[in-house]
Tab-separated table of C-alpha atoms and ligand atoms in Angstrom:
chain	number	residue	atom	x	y	z
A	1	MET	CA	13.387	9.894	-7.108
A	2	PRO	CA	15.957	7.395	-7.411
A	3	ARG	CA	17.166	7.686	-10.620
A	4	ASP	CA	18.388	3.725	-11.227
A	5	ARG	CA	16.091	1.511	-12.901
A	6	ARG	CA	15.440	-0.456	-10.211
A	7	PRO	CA	11.813	-2.097	-9.677
A	8	GLN	CA	10.093	-0.173	-7.342
A	9	ILE	CA	6.903	-1.703	-4.722
A	10	ALA	CA	4.664	1.367	-3.603
A	11	ILE	CA	1.978	0.954	-0.765
A	12	VAL	CA	-0.702	3.175	-1.009
A	13	GLY	CA	-3.320	3.916	1.223
A	14	ARG	CA	-5.434	6.705	4.290
A	15	SER	CA	-3.433	7.805	7.086
A	16	ASN	CA	-2.772	5.528	9.570
A	17	VAL	CA	-4.213	2.122	8.165
A	18	GLY	CA	-0.694	0.947	8.794
A	19	LYS	CA	1.831	1.730	5.213
A	20	SER	CA	4.908	2.259	7.392
A	21	THR	CA	4.247	-0.477	9.778
A	22	LEU	CA	3.764	-3.144	6.819
A	23	ILE	CA	7.024	-2.389	5.343
A	24	ASN	CA	9.028	-2.905	8.741
A	25	ALA	CA	7.326	-6.047	9.095
A	26	LEU	CA	7.996	-7.098	5.439
A	27	ILE	CA	11.271	-6.359	6.313
A	28	GLY	CA	11.808	-7.387	9.590
A	29	ARG	CA	13.175	-4.585	10.841
A	30	LYS	CA	11.169	-2.200	13.784
A	31	GLY	CA	12.638	1.176	13.256
A	32	LEU	CA	13.765	1.332	9.803
A	33	ALA	CA	10.038	3.094	8.169
A	34	ARG	CA	8.498	6.029	10.695
A	35	VAL	CA	5.235	4.214	11.726
A	36	SER	CA	2.968	7.918	13.627
A	37	GLN	CA	0.909	8.247	16.859
A	38	THR	CA	-0.350	11.286	14.959
A	39	PRO	CA	-2.001	10.399	11.448
A	40	GLY	CA	-0.840	12.100	8.436
A	41	LYS	CA	3.030	11.839	9.539
A	42	THR	CA	4.446	10.241	6.534
A	43	ARG	CA	4.456	13.447	4.102
A	44	ALA	CA	7.154	12.516	1.400
A	45	ILE	CA	7.522	9.878	-0.352
A	46	GLN	CA	10.195	7.376	1.209
A	47	PHE	CA	12.483	4.745	-1.308
A	48	TYR	CA	14.060	1.783	0.700
A	49	LEU	CA	16.486	0.189	-0.850
A	50	VAL	CA	16.664	-3.344	0.104
A	51	ASN	CA	19.110	-6.144	-0.819
A	52	GLU	CA	20.537	-4.052	-3.533
A	53	ARG	CA	17.903	-5.142	-5.949
A	54	PHE	CA	14.251	-3.361	-5.698
A	55	TYR	CA	12.689	-0.404	-3.600
A	56	LEU	CA	9.686	-0.587	-0.946
A	57	VAL	CA	7.904	3.029	-1.306
A	58	ASP	CA	6.286	4.375	1.200
A	59	LEU	CA	3.169	6.908	-0.156
A	60	PRO	CA	2.069	9.293	2.147
A	61	GLY	CA	-1.934	9.048	3.752
A	62	TYR	CA	-4.534	10.352	2.431
A	63	GLY	CA	-7.708	11.257	3.791
A	64	TYR	CA	-6.695	12.576	7.109
A	65	ALA	CA	-9.230	15.138	8.293
A	66	LYS	CA	-6.818	17.801	10.062
A	67	VAL	CA	-4.897	17.894	6.749
A	68	PRO	CA	-5.890	20.988	4.613
A	69	LYS	CA	-7.376	21.322	1.801
A	70	ALA	CA	-4.271	22.822	-0.335
A	71	MET	CA	-2.391	19.740	1.244
A	72	SER	CA	-4.394	17.480	0.281
A	73	ALA	CA	-4.542	18.894	-3.479
A	74	ALA	CA	-0.374	18.738	-2.928
A	75	TRP	CA	-1.124	14.690	-1.992
A	76	GLY	CA	-2.613	14.578	-4.964
A	77	ASP	CA	0.211	16.311	-7.508
A	78	LEU	CA	3.021	14.229	-5.573
A	79	ILE	CA	0.996	11.063	-5.958
A	80	ARG	CA	-0.033	11.548	-9.879
A	81	GLY	CA	3.626	12.536	-10.360
A	82	TYR	CA	5.271	9.407	-8.731
A	83	LEU	CA	2.746	7.593	-10.198
A	84	GLU	CA	2.382	8.452	-14.057
A	85	GLY	CA	4.528	7.466	-16.037
A	86	ASN	CA	6.510	5.333	-13.706
A	87	GLU	CA	7.987	2.516	-15.602
A	88	ASN	CA	9.961	1.181	-12.851
A	89	LEU	CA	6.673	0.147	-10.805
A	90	ARG	CA	6.264	-3.285	-10.630
A	91	LEU	CA	3.039	-3.677	-8.607
A	92	LEU	CA	0.837	-1.501	-5.863
A	93	LEU	CA	-0.392	-2.358	-2.512
A	94	LEU	CA	-3.459	-0.944	-1.727
A	95	LEU	CA	-3.952	-0.910	2.133
A	96	LEU	CA	-7.225	-1.015	3.368
A	97	ASP	CA	-8.131	-1.032	7.186
A	98	SER	CA	-10.118	-4.547	7.920
A	99	ARG	CA	-12.589	-2.608	10.617
A	100	ARG	CA	-13.450	0.568	7.638
A	101	GLU	CA	-15.376	0.176	4.696
A	102	PRO	CA	-13.151	1.913	2.034
A	103	SER	CA	-13.770	5.631	1.482
A	104	ASP	CA	-14.648	7.615	-1.919
A	105	GLN	CA	-10.939	8.188	-2.183
A	106	ASP	CA	-10.030	4.499	-1.656
A	107	ARG	CA	-12.636	3.713	-4.357
A	108	GLN	CA	-10.982	6.842	-6.631
A	109	LEU	CA	-7.684	5.832	-6.180
A	110	ARG	CA	-8.213	2.064	-7.291
A	111	ASP	CA	-10.514	4.067	-10.549
A	112	TRP	CA	-7.212	5.807	-10.933
A	113	LEU	CA	-4.707	2.542	-10.759
A	114	ASP	CA	-7.478	0.214	-12.821
A	115	ALA	CA	-7.830	3.436	-15.967
A	116	ARG	CA	-3.777	3.446	-15.971
A	117	GLY	CA	-3.180	-0.174	-16.267
A	118	VAL	CA	-1.220	0.180	-12.924
A	119	PRO	CA	-1.200	-3.510	-11.186
A	120	TRP	CA	-2.192	-3.611	-7.581
A	121	ARG	CA	-3.484	-5.506	-4.642
A	122	ALA	CA	-5.401	-4.763	-1.962
A	123	VAL	CA	-4.358	-5.981	1.613
A	124	LEU	CA	-6.716	-5.541	4.832
A	125	THR	CA	-4.506	-4.108	7.937
A	126	LYS	CA	-4.867	-4.685	11.829
A	127	ILE	CA	-6.939	-7.748	11.344
A	128	ASP	CA	-5.596	-8.870	14.734
A	129	LYS	CA	-8.749	-6.236	15.901
A	130	LEU	CA	-11.141	-8.681	14.717
A	131	SER	CA	-12.863	-12.024	15.388
A	132	GLY	CA	-12.578	-14.807	12.514
A	133	ASN	CA	-16.172	-14.140	11.967
A	134	GLU	CA	-16.253	-10.882	11.924
A	135	LEU	CA	-13.309	-10.840	9.548
A	136	ALA	CA	-15.137	-12.985	7.291
A	137	LYS	CA	-17.636	-10.804	6.809
A	138	LYS	CA	-15.496	-7.405	6.166
A	139	ARG	CA	-13.842	-9.456	4.246
A	140	ASN	CA	-16.703	-9.861	2.039
A	141	THR	CA	-17.967	-6.332	2.497
A	142	ILE	CA	-15.000	-4.658	1.627
A	143	SER	CA	-13.741	-6.736	-1.688
A	144	SER	CA	-17.436	-6.012	-2.850
A	145	SER	CA	-16.733	-2.220	-2.362
A	146	ILE	CA	-13.630	-2.034	-3.997
A	147	GLY	CA	-14.187	-4.775	-6.513
A	148	VAL	CA	-12.981	-8.070	-6.368
A	149	SER	CA	-13.034	-11.279	-5.166
A	150	PRO	CA	-13.070	-12.039	-1.484
A	151	GLU	CA	-10.558	-14.072	-1.670
A	152	GLU	CA	-7.923	-11.981	-3.439
A	153	PRO	CA	-7.195	-9.340	-0.649
A	154	ILE	CA	-4.195	-9.977	2.031
A	155	GLY	CA	-4.833	-9.838	5.202
A	156	PHE	CA	-2.147	-8.342	7.697
A	157	SER	CA	-1.524	-8.168	11.469
A	158	SER	CA	1.849	-6.385	12.094
A	159	LEU	CA	1.057	-8.067	16.105
A	160	ASP	CA	0.909	-11.532	15.246
A	161	ARG	CA	2.621	-10.806	11.111
A	162	ARG	CA	0.007	-13.226	9.893
A	163	GLY	CA	0.084	-12.507	6.054
A	164	VAL	CA	3.703	-11.172	5.824
A	165	ALA	CA	4.400	-14.509	3.951
A	166	ALA	CA	1.711	-13.942	1.552
A	167	ILE	CA	1.942	-10.304	0.426
A	168	TRP	CA	5.587	-11.454	-0.208
A	169	ASN	CA	4.034	-13.677	-3.330
A	170	PRO	CA	2.545	-10.827	-5.429
A	171	ILE	CA	6.063	-9.291	-4.481
A	172	ASP	CA	7.883	-11.996	-6.152
A	173	ALA	CA	5.936	-12.684	-8.826
A	174	ALA	CA	5.712	-8.827	-9.910
A	175	LEU	CA	9.734	-8.788	-9.744
A	176	SER	CA	10.431	-12.089	-11.501
A	177	LEU	CA	8.123	-10.125	-14.626
A	178	PRO	CA	10.584	-8.622	-17.571
A	179	ARG	CA	10.723	-4.965	-17.759
A	180	GLY	CA	7.007	-3.301	-18.808
A	181	ASP	CA	5.483	-6.465	-18.702
A	182	THR	CA	2.632	-5.590	-15.903
A	183	THR	CA	-0.499	-6.812	-17.585
A	184	THR	CA	-0.953	-9.792	-15.237
A	185	LYS	CA	-3.039	-8.913	-12.012
A	186	GLU	CA	-1.766	-12.397	-10.874
B	201	GTP	P1	0.877	7.178	7.799
B	201	GTP	O1	2.188	7.609	7.764
B	201	GTP	O2	0.374	8.130	9.047
B	201	GTP	O3	0.038	7.782	6.710
B	201	GTP	O4	0.306	6.117	8.355
B	201	GTP	P2	1.107	4.870	8.326
B	201	GTP	O5	-0.175	4.401	7.319
B	201	GTP	O6	1.795	4.674	7.880
B	201	GTP	O7	0.593	3.683	9.769
B	201	GTP	P3	1.110	3.241	10.910
B	201	GTP	O8	2.329	2.038	10.140
B	201	GTP	O9	2.026	4.658	11.128
B	201	GTP	O10	0.404	3.311	11.906
B	201	GTP	C1	-0.662	3.520	11.969
B	201	GTP	C2	-0.754	3.137	13.647
B	201	GTP	O11	-1.570	1.599	13.286
B	201	GTP	C3	0.301	2.741	14.956
B	201	GTP	O12	-0.030	3.061	15.553
B	201	GTP	C4	0.640	1.161	14.159
B	201	GTP	O13	1.063	0.570	15.604
B	201	GTP	C5	-0.780	0.461	14.016
B	201	GTP	N1	-1.077	-0.518	13.289
B	201	GTP	C6	-0.488	-0.800	12.132
B	201	GTP	N2	-0.719	-2.007	11.730
B	201	GTP	C7	-1.170	-2.926	12.669
B	201	GTP	C8	-1.882	-4.119	13.295
B	201	GTP	O14	-1.422	-4.503	12.064
B	201	GTP	N3	-2.310	-4.474	13.888
B	201	GTP	C9	-2.322	-3.266	15.190
B	201	GTP	N4	-3.327	-4.070	16.324
B	201	GTP	N5	-2.379	-2.160	14.906
B	201	GTP	C10	-0.959	-1.308	13.403
B	202	MG	MG1	3.722	6.201	7.627
């Protein structure tokens, strides 16, 4: 955990949803965050200092079946330890696979964030794998499952870089807020 008080923007979501890939796309550098062939690879919290100004934080994924129970409990402790009382955390991007229904863990995490007033924004990943029609449908079902309006989640594809500029908007907004004022979710 960095000791300085630079703001942090965290990326979280189930294993293999595309967290590390999104960090690379935001920064425009392919090999910065390690993209996994085998899910569950990012097991520690990774901090990437961007332009000496703020941290992009790559959190380990959850919900990977092959991770033993004990490891899963360790995941919870690690994430809670990171999120709880973290005054530097300005925004959390909750990544959801555009092809899948949100899992119980996705919704538990959302409840947990809402209960503690952590500002978050949903991002739909891998939208290149869906047609425009399919994506519109999925946007509706995923939004309703996670409890946001259908236009709120930002669609992202690492292949054609759709969504990269749109994701920078809430990040920039969160970074320009004064310290401690994270009450607006946009
Ligand atoms: P863990 O660290 O294991 O939790 O995974 P992660 O969430 O960091 O996912 P990662 O970025 O490693 O990506 C997982 C797989 O999905 C990789 O094979 C990526 O190439 C692929 N992937 C990520 N984003 C996209 C996308 O927008 N489109 C497509 N087609 N594939 C993607
Ligand atoms: Mg990763």
